[in-house]
Tab-separated table of C-alpha atoms and ligand atoms in Angstrom:
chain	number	residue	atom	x	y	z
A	1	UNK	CA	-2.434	-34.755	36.710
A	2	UNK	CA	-4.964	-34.146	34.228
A	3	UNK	CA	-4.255	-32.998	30.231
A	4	UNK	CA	-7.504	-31.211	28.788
A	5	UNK	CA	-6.962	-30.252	24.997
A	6	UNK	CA	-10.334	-28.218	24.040
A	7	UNK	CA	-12.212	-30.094	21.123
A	8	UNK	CA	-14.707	-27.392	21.526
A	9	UNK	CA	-15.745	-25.949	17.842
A	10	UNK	CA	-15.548	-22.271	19.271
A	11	UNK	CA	-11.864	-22.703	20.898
A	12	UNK	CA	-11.173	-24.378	16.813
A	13	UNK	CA	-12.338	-21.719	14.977
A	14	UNK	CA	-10.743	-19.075	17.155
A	15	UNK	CA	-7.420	-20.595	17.331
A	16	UNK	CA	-7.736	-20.716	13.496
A	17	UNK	CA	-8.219	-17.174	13.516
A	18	UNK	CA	-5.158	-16.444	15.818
A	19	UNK	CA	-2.829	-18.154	13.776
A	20	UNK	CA	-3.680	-16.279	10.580
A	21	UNK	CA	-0.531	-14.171	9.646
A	22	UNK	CA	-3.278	-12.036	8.542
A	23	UNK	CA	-4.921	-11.344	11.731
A	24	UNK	CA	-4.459	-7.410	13.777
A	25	UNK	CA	-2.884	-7.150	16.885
A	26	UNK	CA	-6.455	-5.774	18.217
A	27	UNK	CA	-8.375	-9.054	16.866
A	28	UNK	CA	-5.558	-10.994	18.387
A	29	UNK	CA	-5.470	-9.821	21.673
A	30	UNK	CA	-9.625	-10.303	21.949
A	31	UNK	CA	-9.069	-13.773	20.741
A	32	UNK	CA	-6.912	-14.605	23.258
A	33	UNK	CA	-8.941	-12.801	25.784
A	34	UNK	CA	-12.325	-15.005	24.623
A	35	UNK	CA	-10.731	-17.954	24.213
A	36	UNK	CA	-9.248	-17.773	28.220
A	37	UNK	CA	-12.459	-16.982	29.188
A	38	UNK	CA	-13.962	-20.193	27.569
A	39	UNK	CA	-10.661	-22.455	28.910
A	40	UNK	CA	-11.158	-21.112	32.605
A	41	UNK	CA	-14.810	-21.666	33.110
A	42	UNK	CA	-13.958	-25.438	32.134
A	43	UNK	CA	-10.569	-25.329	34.589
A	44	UNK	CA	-13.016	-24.197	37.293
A	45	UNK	CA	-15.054	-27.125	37.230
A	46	UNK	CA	-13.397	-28.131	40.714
A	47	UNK	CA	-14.210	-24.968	42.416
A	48	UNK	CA	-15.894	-25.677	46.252
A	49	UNK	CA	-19.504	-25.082	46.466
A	50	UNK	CA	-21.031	-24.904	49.896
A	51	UNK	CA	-24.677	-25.190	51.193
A	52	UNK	CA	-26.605	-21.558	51.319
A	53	UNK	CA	-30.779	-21.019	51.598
A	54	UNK	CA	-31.778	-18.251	49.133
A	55	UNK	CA	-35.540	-16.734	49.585
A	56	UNK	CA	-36.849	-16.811	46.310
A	57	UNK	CA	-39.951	-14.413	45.433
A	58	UNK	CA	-42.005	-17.877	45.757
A	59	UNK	CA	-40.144	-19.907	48.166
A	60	UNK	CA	-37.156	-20.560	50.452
A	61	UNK	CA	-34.621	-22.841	48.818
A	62	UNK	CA	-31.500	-24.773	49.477
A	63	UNK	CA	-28.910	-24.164	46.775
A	64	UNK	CA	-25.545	-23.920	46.579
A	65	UNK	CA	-22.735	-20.940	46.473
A	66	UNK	CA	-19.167	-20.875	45.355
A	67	UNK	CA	-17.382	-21.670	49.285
A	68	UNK	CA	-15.081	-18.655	48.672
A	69	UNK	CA	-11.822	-20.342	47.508
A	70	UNK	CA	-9.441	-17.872	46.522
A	71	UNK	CA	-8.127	-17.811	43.103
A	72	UNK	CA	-4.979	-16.725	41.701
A	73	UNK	CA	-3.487	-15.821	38.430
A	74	UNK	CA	0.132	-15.653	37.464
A	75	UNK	CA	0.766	-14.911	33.667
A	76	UNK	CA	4.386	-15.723	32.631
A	77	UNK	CA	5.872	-12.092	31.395
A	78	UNK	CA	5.115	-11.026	28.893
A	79	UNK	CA	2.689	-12.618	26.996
A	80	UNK	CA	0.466	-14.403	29.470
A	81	UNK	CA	-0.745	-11.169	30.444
A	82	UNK	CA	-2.927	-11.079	27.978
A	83	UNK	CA	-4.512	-13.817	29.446
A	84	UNK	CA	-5.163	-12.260	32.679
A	85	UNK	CA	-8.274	-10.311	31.311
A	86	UNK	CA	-9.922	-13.196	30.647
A	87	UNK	CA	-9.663	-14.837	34.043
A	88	UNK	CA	-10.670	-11.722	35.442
A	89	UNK	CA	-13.822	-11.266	33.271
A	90	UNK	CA	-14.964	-14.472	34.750
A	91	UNK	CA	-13.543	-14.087	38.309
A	92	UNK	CA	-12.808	-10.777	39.137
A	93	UNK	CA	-11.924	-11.001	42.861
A	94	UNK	CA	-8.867	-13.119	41.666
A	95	UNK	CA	-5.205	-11.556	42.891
A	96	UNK	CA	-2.573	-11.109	40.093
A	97	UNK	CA	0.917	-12.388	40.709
A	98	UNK	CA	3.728	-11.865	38.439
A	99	UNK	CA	6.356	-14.136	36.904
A	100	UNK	CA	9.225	-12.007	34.551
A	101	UNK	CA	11.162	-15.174	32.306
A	102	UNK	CA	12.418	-14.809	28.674
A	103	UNK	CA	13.610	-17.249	26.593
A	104	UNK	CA	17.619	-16.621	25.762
A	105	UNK	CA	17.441	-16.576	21.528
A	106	UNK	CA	20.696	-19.294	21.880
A	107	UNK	CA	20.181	-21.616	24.736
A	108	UNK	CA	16.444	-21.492	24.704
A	109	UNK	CA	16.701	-21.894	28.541
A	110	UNK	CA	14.205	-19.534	30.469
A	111	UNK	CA	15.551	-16.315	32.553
A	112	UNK	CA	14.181	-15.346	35.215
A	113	UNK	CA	13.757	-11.505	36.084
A	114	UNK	CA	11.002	-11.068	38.088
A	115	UNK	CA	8.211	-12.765	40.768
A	116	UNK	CA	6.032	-11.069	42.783
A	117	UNK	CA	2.593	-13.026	44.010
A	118	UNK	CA	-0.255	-12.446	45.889
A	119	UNK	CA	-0.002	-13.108	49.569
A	120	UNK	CA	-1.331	-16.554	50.955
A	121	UNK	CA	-0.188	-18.042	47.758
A	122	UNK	CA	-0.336	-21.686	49.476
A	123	UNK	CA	-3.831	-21.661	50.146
A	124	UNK	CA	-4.970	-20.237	46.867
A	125	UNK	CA	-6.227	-22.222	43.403
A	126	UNK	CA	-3.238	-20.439	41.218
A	127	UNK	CA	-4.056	-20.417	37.321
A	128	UNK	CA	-0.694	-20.064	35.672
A	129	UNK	CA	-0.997	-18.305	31.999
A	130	UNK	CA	1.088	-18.110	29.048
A	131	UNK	CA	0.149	-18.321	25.565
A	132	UNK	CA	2.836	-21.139	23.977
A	133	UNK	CA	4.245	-24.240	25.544
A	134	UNK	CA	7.126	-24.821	23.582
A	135	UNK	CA	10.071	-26.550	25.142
A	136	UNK	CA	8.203	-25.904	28.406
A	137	UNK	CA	11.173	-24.863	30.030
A	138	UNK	CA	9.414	-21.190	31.108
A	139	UNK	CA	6.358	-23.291	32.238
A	140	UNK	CA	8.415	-25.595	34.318
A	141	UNK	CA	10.553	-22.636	35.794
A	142	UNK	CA	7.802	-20.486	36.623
A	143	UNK	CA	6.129	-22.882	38.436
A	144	UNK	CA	9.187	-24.091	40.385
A	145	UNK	CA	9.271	-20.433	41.474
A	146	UNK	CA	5.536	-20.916	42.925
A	147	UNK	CA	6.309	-23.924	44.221
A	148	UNK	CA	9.504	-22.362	46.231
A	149	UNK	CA	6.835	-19.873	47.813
A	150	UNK	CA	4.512	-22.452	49.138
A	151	UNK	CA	1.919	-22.638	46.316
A	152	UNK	CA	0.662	-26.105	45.942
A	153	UNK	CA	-2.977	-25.822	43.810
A	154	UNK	CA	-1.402	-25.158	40.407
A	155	UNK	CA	-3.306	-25.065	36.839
A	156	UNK	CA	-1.565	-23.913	33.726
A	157	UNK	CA	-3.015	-22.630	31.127
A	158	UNK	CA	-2.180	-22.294	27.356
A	159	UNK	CA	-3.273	-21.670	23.935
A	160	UNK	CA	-0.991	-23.734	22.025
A	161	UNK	CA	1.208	-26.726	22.851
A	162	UNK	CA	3.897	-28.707	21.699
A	163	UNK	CA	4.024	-31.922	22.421
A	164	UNK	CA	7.656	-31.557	23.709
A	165	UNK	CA	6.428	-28.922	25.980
A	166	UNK	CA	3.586	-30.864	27.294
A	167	UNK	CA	5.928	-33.532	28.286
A	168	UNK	CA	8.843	-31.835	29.676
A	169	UNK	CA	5.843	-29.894	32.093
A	170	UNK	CA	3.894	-33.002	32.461
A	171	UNK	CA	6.858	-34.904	34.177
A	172	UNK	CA	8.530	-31.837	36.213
A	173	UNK	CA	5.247	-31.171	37.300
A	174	UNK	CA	2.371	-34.438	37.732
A	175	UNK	CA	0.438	-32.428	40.034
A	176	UNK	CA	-0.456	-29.836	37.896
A	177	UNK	CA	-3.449	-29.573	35.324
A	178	UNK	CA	-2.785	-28.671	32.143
A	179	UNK	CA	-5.147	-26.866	30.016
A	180	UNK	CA	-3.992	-25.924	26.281
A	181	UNK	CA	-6.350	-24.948	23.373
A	182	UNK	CA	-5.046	-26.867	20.850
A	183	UNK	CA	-1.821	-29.496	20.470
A	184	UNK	CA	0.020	-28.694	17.590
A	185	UNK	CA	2.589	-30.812	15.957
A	186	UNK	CA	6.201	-29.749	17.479
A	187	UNK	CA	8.974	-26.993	17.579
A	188	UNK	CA	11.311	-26.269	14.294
A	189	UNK	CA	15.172	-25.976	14.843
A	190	UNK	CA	14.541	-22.608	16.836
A	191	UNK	CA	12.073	-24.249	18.694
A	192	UNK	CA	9.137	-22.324	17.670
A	193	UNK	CA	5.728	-23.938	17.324
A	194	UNK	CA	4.365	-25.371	13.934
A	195	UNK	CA	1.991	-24.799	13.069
A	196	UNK	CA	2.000	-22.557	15.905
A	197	UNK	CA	1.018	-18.645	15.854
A	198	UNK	CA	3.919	-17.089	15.380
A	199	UNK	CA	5.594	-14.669	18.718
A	200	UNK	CA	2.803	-14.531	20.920
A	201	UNK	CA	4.161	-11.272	22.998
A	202	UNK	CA	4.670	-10.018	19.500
A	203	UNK	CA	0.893	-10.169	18.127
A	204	UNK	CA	-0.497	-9.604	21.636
A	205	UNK	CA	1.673	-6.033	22.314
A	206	UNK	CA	2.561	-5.154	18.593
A	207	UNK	CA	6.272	-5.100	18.621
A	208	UNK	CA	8.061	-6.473	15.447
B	301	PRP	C1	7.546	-17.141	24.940
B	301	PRP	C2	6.225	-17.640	25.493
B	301	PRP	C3	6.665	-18.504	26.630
B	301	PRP	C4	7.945	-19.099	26.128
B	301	PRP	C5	7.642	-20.499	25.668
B	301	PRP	O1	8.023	-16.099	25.699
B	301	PRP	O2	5.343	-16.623	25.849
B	301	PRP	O3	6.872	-17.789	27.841
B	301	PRP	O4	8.376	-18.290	25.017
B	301	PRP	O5	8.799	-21.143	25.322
B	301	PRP	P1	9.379	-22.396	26.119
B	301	PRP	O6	8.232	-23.308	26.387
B	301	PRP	O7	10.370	-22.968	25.143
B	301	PRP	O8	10.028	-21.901	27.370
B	301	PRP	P2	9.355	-15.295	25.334
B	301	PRP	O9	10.526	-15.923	26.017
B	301	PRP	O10	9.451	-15.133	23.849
B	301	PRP	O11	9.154	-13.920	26.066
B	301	PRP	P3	8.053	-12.775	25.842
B	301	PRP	O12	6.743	-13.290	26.385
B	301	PRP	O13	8.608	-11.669	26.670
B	301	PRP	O14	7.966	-12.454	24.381
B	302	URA	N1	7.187	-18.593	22.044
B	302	URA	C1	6.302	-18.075	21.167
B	302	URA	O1	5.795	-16.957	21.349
B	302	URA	N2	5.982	-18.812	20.088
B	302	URA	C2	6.499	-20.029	19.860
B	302	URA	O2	6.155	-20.661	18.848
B	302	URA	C3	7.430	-20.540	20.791
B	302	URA	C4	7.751	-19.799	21.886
């Protein structure tokens, strides 16, 4: 299991942007679409390469090619789907599964409503997407569901993180990487994130 929290001074300033109560829904959404782009390039870093000879207008070379691994990406309904554009910019013969959970105002426990993922889903490098890691019980139950279908070369993805939410995720799942932009400092009493960005779905779709 591997933790990767972006120091990067781009992913900062963006993420400073995002959580501006100021910020539009439009400039929102594009933030979170640049700043996936910018977190999957570095979660690809593992991608298979194999052995190809390219003629060059000069020369024959050997160089190397991406080996064809197929790629996945799952957002957790609703708001990880506005991460999907971002994966896709970079690899755009990725399949798009779907995971419906929302969090019950009360319990906070994750409810499930909806799964549907791309077919060979065990042989596949599946990027799982949602904005927040809170409590990290949507996190952990989405993946559960992937794991119930066979899927065993999981990533997730987020912009922000609680540290609660990075360990409840980090000890249901060890096997899974775990990319967030930033860690931020913990939930309040309704388990929001502080200093967090507010209701991701919210600023990404414009409701509220
Ligand atoms: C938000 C967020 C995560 C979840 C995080 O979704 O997008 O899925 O809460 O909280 P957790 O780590 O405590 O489970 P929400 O349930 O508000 O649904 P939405 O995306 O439909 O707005
Ligand atoms: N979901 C959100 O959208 N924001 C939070 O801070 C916590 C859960």
């Amino acid at each position: 299991m591997k933790v990767t929290v972006f120091d990067h001074p781009l992913i900062q300033h963006k993420i400073s942007i995002m959580r501006s109560v100021e910020t539009s829904c439009k400039e929102f959404r594009e933030l979170v679409k640049e700043v996936t782009m910018f977190m999957c390039y570095e979660s690809l870093r593992d991608m298979p390469l194999k052995d190809v000879e390219v003629t060059t207008p000069l020369t024959t070379c050997k160089t190397k090619m991406l080996a064809g691994q197929e790629i996945a990406v799952v957002p957790i309904l609703r708001a990880g789907l506005g991460m999907v554009e971002g994966v896709l910019e970079l690899v755009p013969t990725a399949k798009v599964g779907h995971i419906g959970l929302y969090r019950d105002e009360v319990t906070m426990k994750p409810h499930a409503y909806y799964c549907k993922l791309p077919k060979n889903i065990d042989e596949r490098c599946i990027i799982v997407t949602d904005p927040m890691l809170a409590t990290g019980g949507s996190a952990v139950a989405a993946i559960n569901f992937i794991k119930e279908r066979g899927g065993k070369n999981i990533k997730f993805m987020c912009m922000i993180a609680a540290p609660e939410g990075l360990k409840v995720l980090t000890e249901a799942h060890p096997d899974v990487d775990v990319y967030c932009a930033h860690l931020d400092e913990g939930l309040n009493e309704h388990c929001y994130i502080l200093p967090g960005l507010g209701d991701a779905g919210d600023r990404i779709f414009g409701t509220k």
